[in-house]
mmCIF file of C-alpha atoms in Angstrom:
data_model
loop_
_atom_site.group_PDB
_atom_site.id
_atom_site.type_symbol
_atom_site.label_atom_id
_atom_site.label_comp_id
_atom_site.label_asym_id
_atom_site.label_seq_id
_atom_site.Cartn_x
_atom_site.Cartn_y
_atom_site.Cartn_z
ATOM 1 C CA ALA T 26 -86.053 41.544 -94.373
ATOM 2 C CA GLN T 27 -83.186 43.822 -93.537
ATOM 3 C CA LYS T 28 -83.825 46.963 -91.547
ATOM 4 C CA ILE T 29 -81.859 49.836 -90.050
ATOM 5 C CA THR T 30 -83.283 51.908 -87.202
ATOM 6 C CA GLN T 31 -81.988 55.231 -85.952
ATOM 7 C CA THR T 32 -84.242 56.318 -83.104
ATOM 8 C CA GLN T 33 -82.771 59.769 -82.463
ATOM 9 C CA PRO T 34 -84.097 62.338 -84.941
ATOM 10 C CA GLY T 35 -81.917 65.026 -83.365
ATOM 11 C CA MET T 36 -79.106 65.268 -80.840
ATOM 12 C CA PHE T 37 -77.329 68.144 -79.127
ATOM 13 C CA VAL T 38 -73.776 68.002 -77.809
ATOM 14 C CA GLN T 39 -71.475 70.570 -76.283
ATOM 15 C CA GLU T 40 -68.302 71.313 -78.179
ATOM 16 C CA LYS T 41 -65.353 69.145 -77.038
ATOM 17 C CA GLU T 42 -67.640 66.527 -75.488
ATOM 18 C CA ALA T 43 -68.282 63.017 -76.774
ATOM 19 C CA VAL T 44 -71.584 61.931 -78.281
ATOM 20 C CA THR T 45 -73.095 58.561 -79.183
ATOM 21 C CA LEU T 46 -75.454 58.152 -82.124
ATOM 22 C CA ASP T 47 -77.585 55.027 -81.951
ATOM 23 C CA CYS T 48 -78.122 52.481 -84.689
ATOM 24 C CA THR T 49 -79.801 49.097 -84.517
ATOM 25 C CA TYR T 50 -80.205 46.699 -87.370
ATOM 26 C CA ASP T 51 -82.072 43.565 -88.241
ATOM 27 C CA THR T 52 -80.786 40.889 -90.557
ATOM 28 C CA SER T 53 -80.674 37.121 -90.823
ATOM 29 C CA ASP T 54 -77.489 37.190 -92.882
ATOM 30 C CA PRO T 55 -74.486 35.604 -91.163
ATOM 31 C CA SER T 56 -72.169 38.059 -92.883
ATOM 32 C CA TYR T 57 -72.812 41.762 -93.288
ATOM 33 C CA GLY T 58 -71.154 45.148 -93.272
ATOM 34 C CA LEU T 59 -72.098 48.262 -91.355
ATOM 35 C CA PHE T 60 -71.292 51.812 -92.468
ATOM 36 C CA TRP T 61 -71.668 55.307 -91.085
ATOM 37 C CA TYR T 62 -71.931 58.415 -93.234
ATOM 38 C CA LYS T 63 -72.001 62.133 -92.487
ATOM 39 C CA GLN T 64 -74.068 64.515 -94.600
ATOM 40 C CA PRO T 65 -73.432 68.246 -94.072
ATOM 41 C CA SER T 66 -75.922 70.799 -95.338
ATOM 42 C CA SER T 67 -74.025 70.902 -98.628
ATOM 43 C CA GLY T 68 -75.502 67.491 -99.428
ATOM 44 C CA GLU T 69 -72.510 65.257 -100.000
ATOM 45 C CA MET T 70 -72.501 61.945 -98.099
ATOM 46 C CA ILE T 71 -69.100 61.448 -96.491
ATOM 47 C CA PHE T 72 -67.993 57.934 -95.507
ATOM 48 C CA LEU T 73 -66.813 57.779 -91.898
ATOM 49 C CA ILE T 74 -66.292 54.219 -90.737
ATOM 50 C CA TYR T 75 -66.889 50.545 -91.580
ATOM 51 C CA GLN T 76 -67.454 47.501 -89.364
ATOM 52 C CA GLY T 77 -67.607 43.936 -90.658
ATOM 53 C CA SER T 78 -69.802 41.458 -88.838
ATOM 54 C CA TYR T 79 -66.877 39.116 -88.249
ATOM 55 C CA ASP T 80 -64.454 41.800 -87.112
ATOM 56 C CA GLN T 81 -63.283 41.016 -83.590
ATOM 57 C CA GLN T 82 -62.491 44.573 -82.643
ATOM 58 C CA ASN T 83 -64.553 47.736 -82.826
ATOM 59 C CA ALA T 84 -63.600 49.932 -85.750
ATOM 60 C CA THR T 85 -61.927 53.283 -85.112
ATOM 61 C CA GLU T 86 -61.078 56.141 -87.465
ATOM 62 C CA GLY T 87 -59.614 59.184 -85.793
ATOM 63 C CA ARG T 88 -62.301 60.727 -83.577
ATOM 64 C CA TYR T 89 -64.878 58.200 -84.779
ATOM 65 C CA SER T 90 -65.361 54.792 -83.233
ATOM 66 C CA LEU T 91 -68.048 52.203 -83.683
ATOM 67 C CA ASN T 92 -69.471 50.486 -80.623
ATOM 68 C CA PHE T 93 -70.422 47.156 -82.198
ATOM 69 C CA GLN T 94 -72.566 44.845 -80.085
ATOM 70 C CA LYS T 95 -73.394 41.919 -82.329
ATOM 71 C CA ALA T 96 -75.718 40.087 -79.952
ATOM 72 C CA ARG T 97 -77.784 43.235 -79.507
ATOM 73 C CA LYS T 98 -77.558 44.056 -83.229
ATOM 74 C CA SER T 99 -76.396 47.550 -82.511
ATOM 75 C CA ALA T 100 -73.674 49.613 -84.175
ATOM 76 C CA ASN T 101 -73.523 52.947 -82.404
ATOM 77 C CA LEU T 102 -71.231 55.709 -83.627
ATOM 78 C CA VAL T 103 -69.175 57.507 -81.004
ATOM 79 C CA ILE T 104 -67.708 60.896 -81.855
ATOM 80 C CA SER T 105 -65.117 62.088 -79.380
ATOM 81 C CA ALA T 106 -64.133 65.717 -78.757
ATOM 82 C CA SER T 107 -66.989 67.154 -80.826
ATOM 83 C CA GLN T 108 -66.248 70.083 -83.094
ATOM 84 C CA LEU T 109 -68.597 72.680 -84.569
ATOM 85 C CA GLY T 110 -67.944 71.160 -87.993
ATOM 86 C CA ASP T 111 -69.461 67.891 -86.805
ATOM 87 C CA SER T 112 -72.930 69.438 -87.026
ATOM 88 C CA ALA T 113 -74.608 67.408 -89.774
ATOM 89 C CA MET T 114 -76.922 64.493 -90.526
ATOM 90 C CA TYR T 115 -75.487 61.081 -89.741
ATOM 91 C CA PHE T 116 -76.667 57.918 -91.465
ATOM 92 C CA CYS T 117 -76.136 54.312 -90.463
ATOM 93 C CA ALA T 118 -76.192 51.775 -93.301
ATOM 94 C CA MET T 119 -75.968 48.025 -93.737
ATOM 95 C CA ARG T 120 -75.168 45.609 -96.517
ATOM 96 C CA GLY T 121 -75.912 41.896 -96.244
ATOM 97 C CA ASN T 122 -75.323 38.797 -98.332
ATOM 98 C CA THR T 123 -78.932 38.428 -99.373
ATOM 99 C CA GLY T 124 -79.503 42.110 -100.052
ATOM 100 C CA GLY T 125 -78.386 41.781 -103.615
ATOM 101 C CA PHE T 126 -76.609 44.940 -104.534
ATOM 102 C CA LYS T 127 -78.432 47.083 -102.034
ATOM 103 C CA THR T 128 -77.070 48.998 -99.104
ATOM 104 C CA ILE T 129 -79.939 50.072 -96.890
ATOM 105 C CA PHE T 130 -79.805 53.344 -94.984
ATOM 106 C CA GLY T 131 -81.432 54.480 -91.782
ATOM 107 C CA ALA T 132 -83.501 57.638 -91.483
ATOM 108 C CA GLY T 133 -80.591 59.555 -90.005
ATOM 109 C CA THR T 134 -79.816 61.581 -86.890
ATOM 110 C CA ARG T 135 -79.226 65.317 -87.029
ATOM 111 C CA LEU T 136 -76.400 66.345 -84.709
ATOM 112 C CA PHE T 137 -76.071 69.893 -83.414
ATOM 113 C CA VAL T 138 -72.787 70.877 -81.789
ATOM 114 C CA LYS T 139 -73.074 73.851 -79.427
ATOM 115 C CA ALA T 140 -70.231 76.294 -78.828
ATOM 116 C CA GLU F 19 -61.617 67.273 -103.140
ATOM 117 C CA THR F 20 -64.089 64.542 -103.863
ATOM 118 C CA GLY F 21 -63.300 61.594 -106.115
ATOM 119 C CA VAL F 22 -66.869 61.649 -107.438
ATOM 120 C CA THR F 23 -68.156 64.680 -109.313
ATOM 121 C CA GLN F 24 -71.686 65.491 -110.395
ATOM 122 C CA THR F 25 -73.057 68.080 -112.794
ATOM 123 C CA PRO F 26 -75.076 70.155 -112.676
ATOM 124 C CA ARG F 27 -75.255 70.904 -108.981
ATOM 125 C CA HIS F 28 -78.678 72.512 -109.331
ATOM 126 C CA LEU F 29 -81.351 71.993 -111.972
ATOM 127 C CA VAL F 30 -84.794 73.454 -112.483
ATOM 128 C CA MET F 31 -86.908 71.896 -115.194
ATOM 129 C CA GLY F 32 -90.462 71.844 -116.422
ATOM 130 C CA MET F 33 -92.471 68.661 -116.677
ATOM 131 C CA THR F 34 -92.066 68.548 -120.458
ATOM 132 C CA ASN F 35 -88.302 69.079 -120.488
ATOM 133 C CA LYS F 36 -85.585 66.521 -121.134
ATOM 134 C CA LYS F 37 -82.380 66.843 -119.163
ATOM 135 C CA SER F 38 -79.473 64.658 -118.089
ATOM 136 C CA LEU F 39 -77.480 64.362 -114.893
ATOM 137 C CA LYS F 40 -73.829 63.438 -115.170
ATOM 138 C CA CYS F 41 -71.585 61.628 -112.711
ATOM 139 C CA GLU F 42 -67.887 60.901 -113.022
ATOM 140 C CA GLN F 43 -65.680 58.963 -110.630
ATOM 141 C CA HIS F 44 -61.902 59.266 -110.481
ATOM 142 C CA LEU F 45 -61.331 56.426 -108.014
ATOM 143 C CA GLY F 46 -60.877 53.502 -110.387
ATOM 144 C CA HIS F 47 -63.997 51.821 -109.037
ATOM 145 C CA ASN F 48 -66.019 49.143 -110.791
ATOM 146 C CA ALA F 49 -69.510 49.965 -109.561
ATOM 147 C CA MET F 50 -71.652 53.090 -109.741
ATOM 148 C CA TYR F 51 -75.009 53.962 -108.212
ATOM 149 C CA TRP F 52 -77.853 56.463 -108.453
ATOM 150 C CA TYR F 53 -79.797 57.381 -105.319
ATOM 151 C CA LYS F 54 -82.756 59.675 -104.715
ATOM 152 C CA GLN F 55 -82.991 61.591 -101.451
ATOM 153 C CA SER F 56 -86.300 63.281 -100.727
ATOM 154 C CA ALA F 57 -87.116 65.332 -97.671
ATOM 155 C CA LYS F 58 -88.013 63.207 -94.662
ATOM 156 C CA LYS F 59 -87.489 59.916 -96.525
ATOM 157 C CA PRO F 60 -84.608 57.451 -96.344
ATOM 158 C CA LEU F 61 -82.114 57.325 -99.145
ATOM 159 C CA GLU F 62 -83.644 55.370 -102.052
ATOM 160 C CA LEU F 63 -81.491 53.267 -104.338
ATOM 161 C CA MET F 64 -82.453 53.708 -107.985
ATOM 162 C CA PHE F 65 -79.877 51.931 -110.143
ATOM 163 C CA VAL F 66 -76.636 49.996 -109.758
ATOM 164 C CA TYR F 67 -74.055 49.355 -112.445
ATOM 165 C CA SER F 68 -71.255 46.859 -111.974
ATOM 166 C CA LEU F 69 -68.592 46.706 -114.669
ATOM 167 C CA GLU F 70 -70.878 48.773 -116.885
ATOM 168 C CA GLU F 71 -73.719 46.271 -116.597
ATOM 169 C CA ARG F 72 -76.938 47.308 -114.914
ATOM 170 C CA VAL F 73 -77.433 44.922 -112.014
ATOM 171 C CA GLU F 74 -80.185 46.627 -110.056
ATOM 172 C CA ASN F 75 -83.239 48.561 -111.129
ATOM 173 C CA ASN F 76 -85.178 49.322 -108.021
ATOM 174 C CA SER F 77 -88.663 49.721 -109.520
ATOM 175 C CA VAL F 78 -87.846 53.125 -110.884
ATOM 176 C CA PRO F 79 -90.353 54.766 -113.271
ATOM 177 C CA SER F 80 -89.338 54.745 -116.919
ATOM 178 C CA ARG F 81 -89.124 58.531 -116.994
ATOM 179 C CA PHE F 82 -85.694 57.961 -115.393
ATOM 180 C CA SER F 83 -83.251 56.311 -117.796
ATOM 181 C CA PRO F 84 -79.695 55.479 -116.724
ATOM 182 C CA GLU F 85 -76.685 55.108 -118.975
ATOM 183 C CA CYS F 86 -73.206 53.841 -118.117
ATOM 184 C CA PRO F 87 -70.905 54.154 -121.137
ATOM 185 C CA ASN F 88 -67.810 53.120 -119.147
ATOM 186 C CA SER F 89 -66.828 52.406 -115.558
ATOM 187 C CA SER F 90 -66.005 56.052 -114.867
ATOM 188 C CA HIS F 91 -69.152 57.735 -116.142
ATOM 189 C CA LEU F 92 -72.808 57.457 -115.263
ATOM 190 C CA PHE F 93 -75.737 59.435 -116.593
ATOM 191 C CA LEU F 94 -79.349 59.775 -115.550
ATOM 192 C CA HIS F 95 -81.597 60.918 -118.370
ATOM 193 C CA LEU F 96 -84.773 62.650 -117.269
ATOM 194 C CA HIS F 97 -87.948 63.204 -119.287
ATOM 195 C CA THR F 98 -91.527 64.160 -118.471
ATOM 196 C CA LEU F 99 -90.837 64.311 -114.763
ATOM 197 C CA GLN F 100 -93.412 65.055 -112.091
ATOM 198 C CA PRO F 101 -93.190 67.590 -109.255
ATOM 199 C CA GLU F 102 -92.787 64.722 -106.776
ATOM 200 C CA ASP F 103 -89.514 63.857 -108.508
ATOM 201 C CA SER F 104 -87.990 66.991 -107.013
ATOM 202 C CA ALA F 105 -85.181 65.752 -104.759
ATOM 203 C CA LEU F 106 -81.446 65.514 -104.257
ATOM 204 C CA TYR F 107 -79.974 62.946 -106.668
ATOM 205 C CA LEU F 108 -76.779 61.391 -105.443
ATOM 206 C CA CYS F 109 -74.278 59.382 -107.420
ATOM 207 C CA ALA F 110 -71.874 56.992 -105.719
ATOM 208 C CA SER F 111 -69.155 54.543 -106.643
ATOM 209 C CA SER F 112 -67.516 51.564 -104.952
ATOM 210 C CA GLN F 113 -64.634 49.262 -105.706
ATOM 211 C CA ASP F 114 -66.921 46.242 -105.837
ATOM 212 C CA ALA F 115 -70.645 45.670 -105.632
ATOM 213 C CA ARG F 116 -71.155 41.988 -104.886
ATOM 214 C CA GLY F 117 -70.004 41.554 -101.297
ATOM 215 C CA VAL F 118 -70.280 42.985 -97.807
ATOM 216 C CA SER F 119 -66.697 44.025 -97.176
ATOM 217 C CA VAL F 120 -65.076 47.428 -96.987
ATOM 218 C CA GLN F 121 -64.596 47.111 -100.756
ATOM 219 C CA GLU F 122 -68.302 47.801 -101.067
ATOM 220 C CA THR F 123 -67.970 51.155 -99.300
ATOM 221 C CA GLN F 124 -69.720 53.715 -101.440
ATOM 222 C CA TYR F 125 -68.197 57.133 -102.055
ATOM 223 C CA PHE F 126 -70.691 59.814 -102.964
ATOM 224 C CA GLY F 127 -70.672 62.884 -105.133
ATOM 225 C CA PRO F 128 -72.058 66.252 -104.004
ATOM 226 C CA GLY F 129 -75.450 65.590 -105.579
ATOM 227 C CA THR F 130 -77.750 67.426 -107.976
ATOM 228 C CA ARG F 131 -80.653 69.322 -106.430
ATOM 229 C CA LEU F 132 -83.515 68.935 -108.859
ATOM 230 C CA LEU F 133 -86.673 71.010 -108.854
ATOM 231 C CA VAL F 134 -89.494 70.045 -111.204
ATOM 232 C CA LEU F 135 -92.056 72.746 -111.838
#
């Protein structure tokens, strides 16, 4: 069975500092995709970054980067130069070959950015 | 501005009411999804439509009835709901729905906050 684990219910970071949000996954699929989403208090889920299991390099999108360690089955999100607007829930998600049409989501990490 | 819109944004209904949630995507995608997000629970997939065909029904009670008249519109018809159905209902769309690539990235609407009294 596929599973996503986010072990940090909440995280604090000082403005302008970097922060790492943890995500581990479990799958037997040889091919899969990993996604990170941001959900502000308004409710909308905002897509941040994608990493394919066969991608050789870690994905980057602006201030977001994904620290992908395939052997450890981890896909941590790194946010550099944190801003107050980064305060939100962050969800890690995975989609595998045998998951049918399902993308499974982790429980999320709430990030608080302090001024 | 989001490419996926949802109406209404907030809805209060009694257990005997019938209401519908509407979702529209302006991204030219082929797949659309309904999710339920309850407090302190992971996001739950409800339904998936690919090219207007329902391809996933994730053991959702029959009091929730989806409709996809075309690839841009998705409805969720609600009737005789229970208080435990109160949640944030999120609609999403993706270019494709059958793989694991970036084409399967889902883009979400702002959600409908539903309260069942």
